[in-house]
PDB file of C-alpha atoms and ligand atoms in Angstrom:
ATOM      1  CA  UNK K  86     -29.980  18.885  26.954  1.00 55.00           C
ATOM      2  CA  UNK K  87     -33.705  19.433  27.647  1.00 59.00           C
ATOM      3  CA  UNK K  88     -34.636  18.587  31.210  1.00 77.00           C
ATOM      4  CA  UNK K  89     -37.959  17.762  32.939  1.00 78.00           C
ATOM      5  CA  UNK K  90     -37.732  20.949  35.004  1.00 79.00           C
ATOM      6  CA  UNK K  91     -37.318  23.027  31.818  1.00 80.00           C
ATOM      7  CA  UNK K  92     -41.040  22.289  31.387  1.00 78.00           C
ATOM      8  CA  UNK K  93     -42.485  21.790  34.858  1.00 74.00           C
ATOM      9  CA  UNK K  94     -40.195  24.367  36.494  1.00 74.00           C
ATOM     10  CA  UNK K  95     -41.724  27.389  34.733  1.00 74.00           C
ATOM     11  CA  UNK K  96     -43.070  29.739  37.432  1.00 73.00           C
ATOM     12  CA  UNK K  97     -41.386  27.710  40.188  1.00 77.00           C
ATOM     13  CA  UNK K  98     -39.892  30.633  42.045  1.00 82.00           C
ATOM     14  CA  UNK K  99     -43.204  32.401  42.680  1.00 83.00           C
ATOM     15  CA  UNK K 100     -44.589  29.517  44.749  1.00 88.00           C
ATOM     16  CA  UNK K 101     -41.480  27.703  45.967  1.00 90.00           C
ATOM     17  CA  UNK K 102     -39.933  30.263  48.270  1.00 93.00           C
ATOM     18  CA  UNK K 103     -37.736  29.096  51.171  1.00 96.00           C
ATOM     19  CA  UNK K 104     -39.676  28.643  54.402  1.00 98.00           C
ATOM     20  CA  UNK K 105     -37.753  30.377  57.245  1.00 98.00           C
ATOM     21  CA  UNK K 106     -38.365  27.536  59.743  1.00 98.00           C
ATOM     22  CA  UNK K 107     -37.096  24.893  57.351  1.00 98.00           C
ATOM     23  CA  UNK K 108     -34.189  27.190  56.415  1.00 98.00           C
ATOM     24  CA  UNK K 109     -33.218  27.439  60.101  1.00 98.00           C
ATOM     25  CA  UNK K 110     -33.226  23.630  60.421  1.00 98.00           C
ATOM     26  CA  UNK K 111     -30.991  23.360  57.337  1.00 98.00           C
ATOM     27  CA  UNK K 112     -28.550  25.990  58.624  1.00 98.00           C
ATOM     28  CA  UNK K 113     -28.383  24.136  61.942  1.00 97.00           C
ATOM     29  CA  UNK K 114     -27.703  20.836  60.136  1.00 97.00           C
ATOM     30  CA  UNK K 115     -24.899  22.427  58.081  1.00 97.00           C
ATOM     31  CA  UNK K 116     -23.095  23.276  61.322  1.00 96.00           C
ATOM     32  CA  UNK K 117     -19.855  25.201  60.904  1.00 96.00           C
ATOM     33  CA  UNK K 118     -19.373  24.355  57.186  1.00 97.00           C
ATOM     34  CA  UNK K 119     -17.783  27.389  55.510  1.00 98.00           C
ATOM     35  CA  UNK K 120     -18.180  26.090  51.956  1.00 98.00           C
ATOM     36  CA  UNK K 121     -21.298  24.379  50.633  1.00 98.00           C
ATOM     37  CA  UNK K 122     -22.224  22.825  47.288  1.00 98.00           C
ATOM     38  CA  UNK K 123     -25.997  22.962  46.800  1.00 98.00           C
ATOM     39  CA  UNK K 124     -26.907  20.132  44.411  1.00 98.00           C
ATOM     40  CA  UNK K 125     -30.250  20.192  42.570  1.00 98.00           C
ATOM     41  CA  UNK K 126     -30.249  23.831  43.607  1.00 97.00           C
ATOM     42  CA  UNK K 127     -33.170  24.997  41.487  1.00 95.00           C
ATOM     43  CA  UNK K 128     -33.858  28.698  41.865  1.00 94.00           C
ATOM     44  CA  UNK K 129     -31.612  28.966  44.938  1.00 95.00           C
ATOM     45  CA  UNK K 130     -33.905  28.305  47.917  1.00 96.00           C
ATOM     46  CA  UNK K 131     -32.121  27.478  51.176  1.00 97.00           C
ATOM     47  CA  UNK K 132     -28.665  28.574  50.021  1.00 97.00           C
ATOM     48  CA  UNK K 133     -27.177  29.754  53.311  1.00 96.00           C
ATOM     49  CA  UNK K 134     -25.869  33.291  53.644  1.00 94.00           C
ATOM     50  CA  UNK K 135     -22.382  34.010  54.907  1.00 94.00           C
ATOM     51  CA  UNK K 136     -20.774  30.854  53.439  1.00 97.00           C
ATOM     52  CA  UNK K 137     -19.068  30.130  50.123  1.00 98.00           C
ATOM     53  CA  UNK K 138     -21.834  28.464  48.117  1.00 98.00           C
ATOM     54  CA  UNK K 139     -21.675  26.900  44.660  1.00 98.00           C
ATOM     55  CA  UNK K 140     -24.917  25.659  43.114  1.00 98.00           C
ATOM     56  CA  UNK K 141     -25.332  22.676  40.779  1.00 98.00           C
ATOM     57  CA  UNK K 142     -28.469  22.466  38.650  1.00 97.00           C
ATOM     58  CA  UNK K 143     -29.146  20.639  35.351  1.00 97.00           C
ATOM     59  CA  UNK K 144     -32.222  22.612  34.191  1.00 95.00           C
ATOM     60  CA  UNK K 145     -31.682  25.795  32.192  1.00 94.00           C
ATOM     61  CA  UNK K 146     -35.177  27.033  33.162  1.00 92.00           C
ATOM     62  CA  UNK K 147     -34.415  26.640  36.876  1.00 93.00           C
ATOM     63  CA  UNK K 148     -31.047  28.373  36.450  1.00 96.00           C
ATOM     64  CA  UNK K 149     -32.838  31.227  34.666  1.00 93.00           C
ATOM     65  CA  UNK K 150     -34.987  31.799  37.776  1.00 92.00           C
ATOM     66  CA  UNK K 151     -32.034  32.245  40.124  1.00 95.00           C
ATOM     67  CA  UNK K 152     -32.138  35.791  41.478  1.00 93.00           C
ATOM     68  CA  UNK K 153     -29.391  38.291  40.722  1.00 92.00           C
ATOM     69  CA  UNK K 154     -26.741  37.918  43.384  1.00 90.00           C
ATOM     70  CA  UNK K 155     -27.456  34.208  43.966  1.00 94.00           C
ATOM     71  CA  UNK K 156     -24.501  31.853  44.333  1.00 97.00           C
ATOM     72  CA  UNK K 157     -22.604  30.930  41.135  1.00 98.00           C
ATOM     73  CA  UNK K 158     -24.191  27.934  39.397  1.00 98.00           C
ATOM     74  CA  UNK K 159     -22.753  25.077  37.359  1.00 98.00           C
ATOM     75  CA  UNK K 160     -25.083  23.269  34.922  1.00 97.00           C
ATOM     76  CA  UNK K 161     -24.498  19.597  35.768  1.00 98.00           C
ATOM     77  CA  UNK K 162     -26.127  16.476  37.206  1.00 98.00           C
ATOM     78  CA  UNK K 163     -25.734  15.182  40.732  1.00 98.00           C
ATOM     79  CA  UNK K 164     -24.523  11.924  39.218  1.00 98.00           C
ATOM     80  CA  UNK K 165     -21.326  13.525  37.827  1.00 98.00           C
ATOM     81  CA  UNK K 166     -20.266  16.480  39.951  1.00 98.00           C
ATOM     82  CA  UNK K 167     -17.467  18.450  38.276  1.00 98.00           C
ATOM     83  CA  UNK K 168     -15.430  18.921  41.473  1.00 98.00           C
ATOM     84  CA  UNK K 169     -12.531  17.159  43.143  1.00 98.00           C
ATOM     85  CA  UNK K 170     -12.803  14.993  46.251  1.00 98.00           C
ATOM     86  CA  UNK K 171     -13.409  17.035  49.404  1.00 98.00           C
ATOM     87  CA  UNK K 172     -13.815  20.300  47.461  1.00 98.00           C
ATOM     88  CA  UNK K 173     -16.456  21.594  49.927  1.00 98.00           C
ATOM     89  CA  UNK K 174     -17.026  21.346  53.651  1.00 98.00           C
ATOM     90  CA  UNK K 175     -20.626  20.286  53.091  1.00 98.00           C
ATOM     91  CA  UNK K 176     -22.935  19.097  50.328  1.00 98.00           C
ATOM     92  CA  UNK K 177     -26.604  20.096  50.473  1.00 98.00           C
ATOM     93  CA  UNK K 178     -29.504  18.575  48.480  1.00 98.00           C
ATOM     94  CA  UNK K 179     -33.042  19.860  49.117  1.00 98.00           C
ATOM     95  CA  UNK K 180     -36.073  17.941  47.803  1.00 97.00           C
ATOM     96  CA  UNK K 181     -34.124  16.778  44.756  1.00 98.00           C
ATOM     97  CA  UNK K 182     -32.667  13.275  45.321  1.00 98.00           C
ATOM     98  CA  UNK K 183     -35.919  11.609  44.212  1.00 96.00           C
ATOM     99  CA  UNK K 184     -35.479  13.201  40.769  1.00 95.00           C
ATOM    100  CA  UNK K 185     -32.000  11.806  40.124  1.00 97.00           C
ATOM    101  CA  UNK K 186     -31.658   9.099  37.451  1.00 97.00           C
ATOM    102  CA  UNK K 187     -29.276   7.087  39.692  1.00 97.00           C
ATOM    103  CA  UNK K 188     -29.730   7.970  43.366  1.00 97.00           C
ATOM    104  CA  UNK K 189     -26.886   5.752  44.620  1.00 97.00           C
ATOM    105  CA  UNK K 190     -24.457   7.369  42.181  1.00 98.00           C
ATOM    106  CA  UNK K 191     -25.604  10.890  43.125  1.00 98.00           C
ATOM    107  CA  UNK K 192     -25.358  10.188  46.865  1.00 98.00           C
ATOM    108  CA  UNK K 193     -21.847   8.758  46.343  1.00 98.00           C
ATOM    109  CA  UNK K 194     -20.982  11.992  44.528  1.00 98.00           C
ATOM    110  CA  UNK K 195     -22.249  14.110  47.467  1.00 98.00           C
ATOM    111  CA  UNK K 196     -20.149  11.981  49.823  1.00 98.00           C
ATOM    112  CA  UNK K 197     -17.076  12.340  47.571  1.00 98.00           C
ATOM    113  CA  UNK K 198     -17.124  16.137  47.253  1.00 98.00           C
ATOM    114  CA  UNK K 199     -18.020  16.861  50.924  1.00 98.00           C
ATOM    115  CA  UNK K 200     -15.050  16.978  53.286  1.00 97.00           C
ATOM    116  CA  UNK K 201     -17.299  16.946  56.332  1.00 97.00           C
ATOM    117  CA  UNK K 202     -21.044  16.524  56.086  1.00 97.00           C
ATOM    118  CA  UNK K 203     -23.862  15.803  53.701  1.00 98.00           C
ATOM    119  CA  UNK K 204     -27.276  17.367  54.440  1.00 98.00           C
ATOM    120  CA  UNK K 205     -30.381  16.235  52.543  1.00 98.00           C
ATOM    121  CA  UNK K 206     -34.021  17.242  52.855  1.00 98.00           C
ATOM    122  CA  UNK K 207     -36.167  14.351  51.697  1.00 98.00           C
ATOM    123  CA  UNK K 208     -39.345  12.394  52.433  1.00 97.00           C
ATOM    124  CA  UNK K 209     -39.527   9.122  54.327  1.00 96.00           C
ATOM    125  CA  UNK K 210     -41.093   6.538  51.990  1.00 95.00           C
ATOM    126  CA  UNK K 211     -42.377   4.439  54.914  1.00 93.00           C
ATOM    127  CA  UNK K 212     -44.345   7.411  56.325  1.00 95.00           C
ATOM    128  CA  UNK K 213     -48.135   7.167  56.281  1.00 94.00           C
ATOM    129  CA  UNK K 214     -49.521   9.122  53.312  1.00 94.00           C
ATOM    130  CA  UNK K 215     -51.310  12.321  54.362  1.00 97.00           C
ATOM    131  CA  UNK K 216     -54.961  13.024  53.538  1.00 98.00           C
ATOM    132  CA  UNK K 217     -54.370  14.437  50.042  1.00 98.00           C
ATOM    133  CA  UNK K 218     -52.703  11.242  48.884  1.00 96.00           C
ATOM    134  CA  UNK K 219     -54.727   8.777  50.910  1.00 96.00           C
ATOM    135  CA  UNK K 220     -58.172  10.157  50.015  1.00 97.00           C
ATOM    136  CA  UNK K 221     -57.705  11.715  46.580  1.00 97.00           C
ATOM    137  CA  UNK K 222     -54.540  10.506  44.825  1.00 96.00           C
ATOM    138  CA  UNK K 223     -53.792   7.011  46.225  1.00 95.00           C
ATOM    139  CA  UNK K 224     -51.961   6.107  43.001  1.00 93.00           C
ATOM    140  CA  UNK K 225     -49.087   8.287  44.285  1.00 91.00           C
ATOM    141  CA  UNK K 226     -48.342   5.977  47.198  1.00 91.00           C
ATOM    142  CA  UNK K 227     -46.693   3.363  44.968  1.00 90.00           C
ATOM    143  CA  UNK K 228     -44.892   6.003  42.856  1.00 91.00           C
ATOM    144  CA  UNK K 229     -43.424   7.864  45.837  1.00 91.00           C
ATOM    145  CA  UNK K 230     -42.340   4.647  47.526  1.00 91.00           C
ATOM    146  CA  UNK K 231     -40.128   3.818  44.558  1.00 93.00           C
ATOM    147  CA  UNK K 232     -38.573   7.240  43.946  1.00 95.00           C
ATOM    148  CA  UNK K 233     -37.739   8.262  47.542  1.00 96.00           C
ATOM    149  CA  UNK K 234     -34.791   6.586  49.289  1.00 97.00           C
ATOM    150  CA  UNK K 235     -35.322   4.742  52.557  1.00 96.00           C
ATOM    151  CA  UNK K 236     -33.059   5.375  55.521  1.00 96.00           C
ATOM    152  CA  UNK K 237     -31.332   2.022  54.825  1.00 97.00           C
ATOM    153  CA  UNK K 238     -30.601   3.048  51.240  1.00 96.00           C
ATOM    154  CA  UNK K 239     -29.221   6.402  52.398  1.00 96.00           C
ATOM    155  CA  UNK K 240     -26.969   4.635  54.925  1.00 97.00           C
ATOM    156  CA  UNK K 241     -25.763   2.168  52.291  1.00 96.00           C
ATOM    157  CA  UNK K 242     -24.646   5.066  50.074  1.00 95.00           C
ATOM    158  CA  UNK K 243     -23.584   7.658  52.674  1.00 96.00           C
ATOM    159  CA  UNK K 244     -22.632   5.703  55.805  1.00 96.00           C
ATOM    160  CA  UNK K 245     -24.377   6.390  59.134  1.00 96.00           C
ATOM    161  CA  UNK K 246     -26.929   9.185  59.116  1.00 97.00           C
ATOM    162  CA  UNK K 247     -29.009  11.156  61.574  1.00 97.00           C
ATOM    163  CA  UNK K 248     -32.643  11.206  60.419  1.00 96.00           C
ATOM    164  CA  UNK K 249     -34.316  14.357  61.808  1.00 97.00           C
ATOM    165  CA  UNK K 250     -38.081  14.930  61.515  1.00 98.00           C
ATOM    166  CA  UNK K 251     -38.977  18.249  59.879  1.00 98.00           C
ATOM    167  CA  UNK K 252     -42.492  19.245  60.977  1.00 98.00           C
ATOM    168  CA  UNK K 253     -44.369  21.255  58.378  1.00 98.00           C
ATOM    169  CA  UNK K 254     -45.895  24.521  59.654  1.00 98.00           C
ATOM    170  CA  UNK K 255     -49.531  25.256  58.745  1.00 98.00           C
ATOM    171  CA  UNK K 256     -48.486  28.370  56.852  1.00 98.00           C
ATOM    172  CA  UNK K 257     -45.419  26.886  55.132  1.00 98.00           C
ATOM    173  CA  UNK K 258     -44.319  29.330  52.430  1.00 96.00           C
ATOM    174  CA  UNK K 259     -42.477  26.726  50.319  1.00 97.00           C
ATOM    175  CA  UNK K 260     -45.265  25.239  48.206  1.00 96.00           C
ATOM    176  CA  UNK K 261     -44.160  21.580  48.022  1.00 96.00           C
ATOM    177  CA  UNK K 262     -46.648  18.707  48.101  1.00 97.00           C
ATOM    178  CA  UNK K 263     -47.319  18.676  51.864  1.00 97.00           C
ATOM    179  CA  UNK K 264     -47.176  22.455  52.382  1.00 98.00           C
ATOM    180  CA  UNK K 265     -50.929  23.045  52.199  1.00 98.00           C
ATOM    181  CA  UNK K 266     -52.032  20.271  54.608  1.00 98.00           C
ATOM    182  CA  UNK K 267     -54.180  22.841  56.530  1.00 98.00           C
ATOM    183  CA  UNK K 268     -55.192  24.850  53.429  1.00 98.00           C
ATOM    184  CA  UNK K 269     -56.979  22.172  51.361  1.00 98.00           C
ATOM    185  CA  UNK K 270     -58.513  24.607  48.830  1.00 98.00           C
ATOM    186  CA  UNK K 271     -54.984  25.458  47.656  1.00 97.00           C
ATOM    187  CA  UNK K 272     -54.669  22.112  45.848  1.00 98.00           C
ATOM    188  CA  UNK K 273     -57.566  23.141  43.570  1.00 97.00           C
ATOM    189  CA  UNK K 274     -55.398  25.972  42.170  1.00 96.00           C
ATOM    190  CA  UNK K 275     -53.571  24.940  38.960  1.00 94.00           C
ATOM    191  CA  UNK K 276     -50.698  27.341  39.716  1.00 93.00           C
ATOM    192  CA  UNK K 277     -50.122  25.657  43.106  1.00 95.00           C
ATOM    193  CA  UNK K 278     -50.179  22.210  41.479  1.00 94.00           C
ATOM    194  CA  UNK K 279     -47.885  23.421  38.694  1.00 91.00           C
ATOM    195  CA  UNK K 280     -45.125  24.080  41.237  1.00 91.00           C
ATOM    196  CA  UNK K 281     -45.394  20.520  42.645  1.00 92.00           C
ATOM    197  CA  UNK K 282     -43.693  17.943  40.428  1.00 89.00           C
ATOM    198  CA  UNK K 283     -45.741  15.092  41.946  1.00 89.00           C
ATOM    199  CA  UNK K 284     -48.842  16.189  40.041  1.00 90.00           C
ATOM    200  CA  UNK K 285     -46.994  15.745  36.731  1.00 88.00           C
ATOM    201  CA  UNK K 286     -46.791  12.012  37.539  1.00 88.00           C
ATOM    202  CA  UNK K 287     -50.569  11.558  37.707  1.00 89.00           C
ATOM    203  CA  UNK K 288     -52.096  10.888  34.301  1.00 86.00           C
ATOM    204  CA  UNK K 289     -55.463  12.560  34.949  1.00 93.00           C
ATOM    205  CA  UNK K 290     -55.776  14.711  38.064  1.00 95.00           C
ATOM    206  CA  UNK K 291     -59.414  15.656  37.418  1.00 96.00           C
ATOM    207  CA  UNK K 292     -61.202  12.748  39.178  1.00 97.00           C
ATOM    208  CA  UNK K 293     -59.198  13.314  42.406  1.00 97.00           C
ATOM    209  CA  UNK K 294     -59.677  17.083  42.214  1.00 97.00           C
ATOM    210  CA  UNK K 295     -63.421  16.701  41.625  1.00 98.00           C
ATOM    211  CA  UNK K 296     -63.724  14.530  44.763  1.00 98.00           C
ATOM    212  CA  UNK K 297     -61.730  17.071  46.784  1.00 98.00           C
ATOM    213  CA  UNK K 298     -63.867  19.958  45.476  1.00 98.00           C
ATOM    214  CA  UNK K 299     -67.089  18.084  46.373  1.00 98.00           C
ATOM    215  CA  UNK K 300     -65.817  17.069  49.814  1.00 98.00           C
ATOM    216  CA  UNK K 301     -64.850  20.674  50.600  1.00 98.00           C
ATOM    217  CA  UNK K 302     -68.227  21.961  49.457  1.00 98.00           C
ATOM    218  CA  UNK K 303     -70.390  19.362  51.230  1.00 98.00           C
ATOM    219  CA  UNK K 304     -68.428  19.344  54.498  1.00 98.00           C
ATOM    220  CA  UNK K 305     -66.991  15.822  54.154  1.00 98.00           C
ATOM    221  CA  UNK K 306     -63.404  17.103  54.287  1.00 98.00           C
ATOM    222  CA  UNK K 307     -64.044  19.016  57.529  1.00 98.00           C
ATOM    223  CA  UNK K 308     -65.837  16.047  59.094  1.00 98.00           C
ATOM    224  CA  UNK K 309     -62.874  13.781  58.334  1.00 97.00           C
ATOM    225  CA  UNK K 310     -59.989  16.167  58.915  1.00 97.00           C
ATOM    226  CA  UNK K 311     -61.413  19.013  60.999  1.00 96.00           C
ATOM    227  CA  UNK K 312     -59.075  18.364  63.968  1.00 96.00           C
ATOM    228  CA  UNK K 313     -56.131  19.290  61.712  1.00 97.00           C
ATOM    229  CA  UNK K 314     -57.432  22.863  61.621  1.00 97.00           C
ATOM    230  CA  UNK K 315     -56.316  23.351  65.228  1.00 97.00           C
ATOM    231  CA  UNK K 316     -52.750  22.109  64.633  1.00 98.00           C
ATOM    232  CA  UNK K 317     -49.907  24.541  64.002  1.00 98.00           C
ATOM    233  CA  UNK K 318     -47.521  21.952  62.526  1.00 98.00           C
ATOM    234  CA  UNK K 319     -47.558  18.249  61.656  1.00 98.00           C
ATOM    235  CA  UNK K 320     -45.050  15.545  60.820  1.00 98.00           C
ATOM    236  CA  UNK K 321     -45.818  14.447  57.248  1.00 98.00           C
ATOM    237  CA  UNK K 322     -42.661  12.361  56.843  1.00 98.00           C
ATOM    238  CA  UNK K 323     -40.223  15.064  55.717  1.00 98.00           C
ATOM    239  CA  UNK K 324     -36.741  14.333  57.055  1.00 98.00           C
ATOM    240  CA  UNK K 325     -33.381  16.071  57.259  1.00 98.00           C
ATOM    241  CA  UNK K 326     -30.632  13.546  56.714  1.00 98.00           C
ATOM    242  CA  UNK K 327     -27.302  14.522  58.251  1.00 98.00           C
ATOM    243  CA  UNK K 328     -24.277  12.380  57.510  1.00 97.00           C
ATOM    244  CA  UNK K 329     -22.218  11.603  59.461  1.00 94.00           C
ATOM    245  CA  UNK K 330     -24.417  12.206  62.520  1.00 90.00           C
ATOM    246  CA  UNK K 331     -22.971  15.281  64.281  1.00 88.00           C
ATOM    247  CA  UNK K 332     -21.361  14.636  67.660  1.00 78.00           C
ATOM    248  CA  UNK K 333     -23.504  15.729  70.618  1.00 74.00           C
ATOM    249  CA  UNK K 334     -22.588  19.317  71.563  1.00 66.00           C
ATOM    250  CA  UNK K 335     -19.707  19.375  73.995  1.00 56.00           C
ATOM    251  CA  UNK K 336     -18.012  16.319  72.426  1.00 61.00           C
ATOM    252  CA  UNK K 337     -15.114  16.863  70.022  1.00 52.00           C
ATOM    253  CA  UNK K 338     -13.794  14.636  67.308  1.00 48.00           C
ATOM    254  CA  UNK K 339     -10.586  12.969  68.539  1.00 47.00           C
TER     255      UNK K 339
HETATM  256  C1  LIG V 414     -38.221  20.226  43.710  1.00 95.70           C
HETATM  257  S1  LIG V 414     -36.886  21.013  42.905  1.00 95.70           S
HETATM  258  C2  LIG V 414     -35.921  21.557  44.323  1.00 95.70           C
HETATM  259  C3  LIG V 414     -35.061  22.737  43.977  1.00 95.70           C
HETATM  260  C4  LIG V 414     -34.395  23.396  45.196  1.00 95.70           C
HETATM  261  N1  LIG V 414     -33.463  22.494  45.850  1.00 95.70           N
HETATM  262  C5  LIG V 414     -35.439  23.905  46.170  1.00 95.70           C
HETATM  263  O1  LIG V 414     -35.472  23.443  47.311  1.00 95.70           O
HETATM  264  O2  LIG V 414     -36.214  24.782  45.779  1.00 95.70           O
HETATM  265  C6  LIG V 414     -35.919  19.665  42.307  1.00 95.70           C
HETATM  266  C7  LIG V 414     -34.685  20.097  41.556  1.00 95.70           C
HETATM  267  O3  LIG V 414     -33.882  18.934  41.269  1.00 95.70           O
HETATM  268  C8  LIG V 414     -33.275  19.158  40.018  1.00 95.70           C
HETATM  269  N2  LIG V 414     -32.769  17.905  39.445  1.00 95.70           N
HETATM  270  C9  LIG V 414     -33.428  16.998  38.696  1.00 95.70           C
HETATM  271  N3  LIG V 414     -32.584  16.033  38.269  1.00 95.70           N
HETATM  272  C10 LIG V 414     -31.368  16.325  38.771  1.00 95.70           C
HETATM  273  C11 LIG V 414     -30.083  15.711  38.677  1.00 95.70           C
HETATM  274  N4  LIG V 414     -29.873  14.610  37.968  1.00 95.70           N
HETATM  275  N5  LIG V 414     -29.045  16.305  39.320  1.00 95.70           N
HETATM  276  C12 LIG V 414     -29.245  17.436  40.044  1.00 95.70           C
HETATM  277  N6  LIG V 414     -30.434  18.049  40.159  1.00 95.70           N
HETATM  278  C13 LIG V 414     -31.482  17.508  39.534  1.00 95.70           C
HETATM  279  C14 LIG V 414     -34.394  19.783  39.208  1.00 95.70           C
HETATM  280  O4  LIG V 414     -33.952  20.380  38.015  1.00 95.70           O
HETATM  281  C15 LIG V 414     -34.973  20.755  40.221  1.00 95.70           C
HETATM  282  O5  LIG V 414     -34.335  22.009  40.163  1.00 95.70           O
END
């Protein structure tokens, strides 16, 4: 079956490489899990080394971009995982839940197949929009608030969660929407935008891009956002969801 990412995913791997700092946070969240199912796995970013990993991905184009030697992949949807209950120690889902046709069903599936924990990288829909959205594409605020799950929704479907902020480094190598917060010219590049699904939701990007181009040329952007240029990382609302919340180190499950 044709899938959205069969179209928008072309060229994904060149610009959506795993960022080592985010990868370290994900590995930490996975804890001692020896087996991991990576759902909405795409081209294989953030699949941890040294563990038994199985990837799940519905898009043929994304599967095609998985490097040789990547974990074995099953073509399926998060909403119907072809595994038994508790088949893996952990289930991982990175920047994918907002694409699922039924988020509650997909989250229930992660919970079902994970013996121990579920780890999700997502975006907090109550977070303040960052400058790109606020100043140039405000129409995205309403869209993103409906497609990203709130903490309450996650807890309804997964049980209690820990909700960890993931600050985004100024030189983030994974080119998702917030990655270029300190490199504003990057958003003018069609290849950069092509690797960010959000832009496919905006009917006509040109008016917003024209304003950004003008503001960069005439100094308006620097006047408004110049202080960001001294920051090495910022919290843009990205969150690692860990369910159940791990026990504090030193405590053991009874
Ligand atoms: C932004 S990409 C993230 C890919 C990868 N996790 C990463 O971090 O690079 C979103 C992925 O979600 C996948 N996806 C969309 N709908 C899905 C579904 N129903 N079940 C599982 N994955 C889905 C897309 O095909 C795409 O590969």
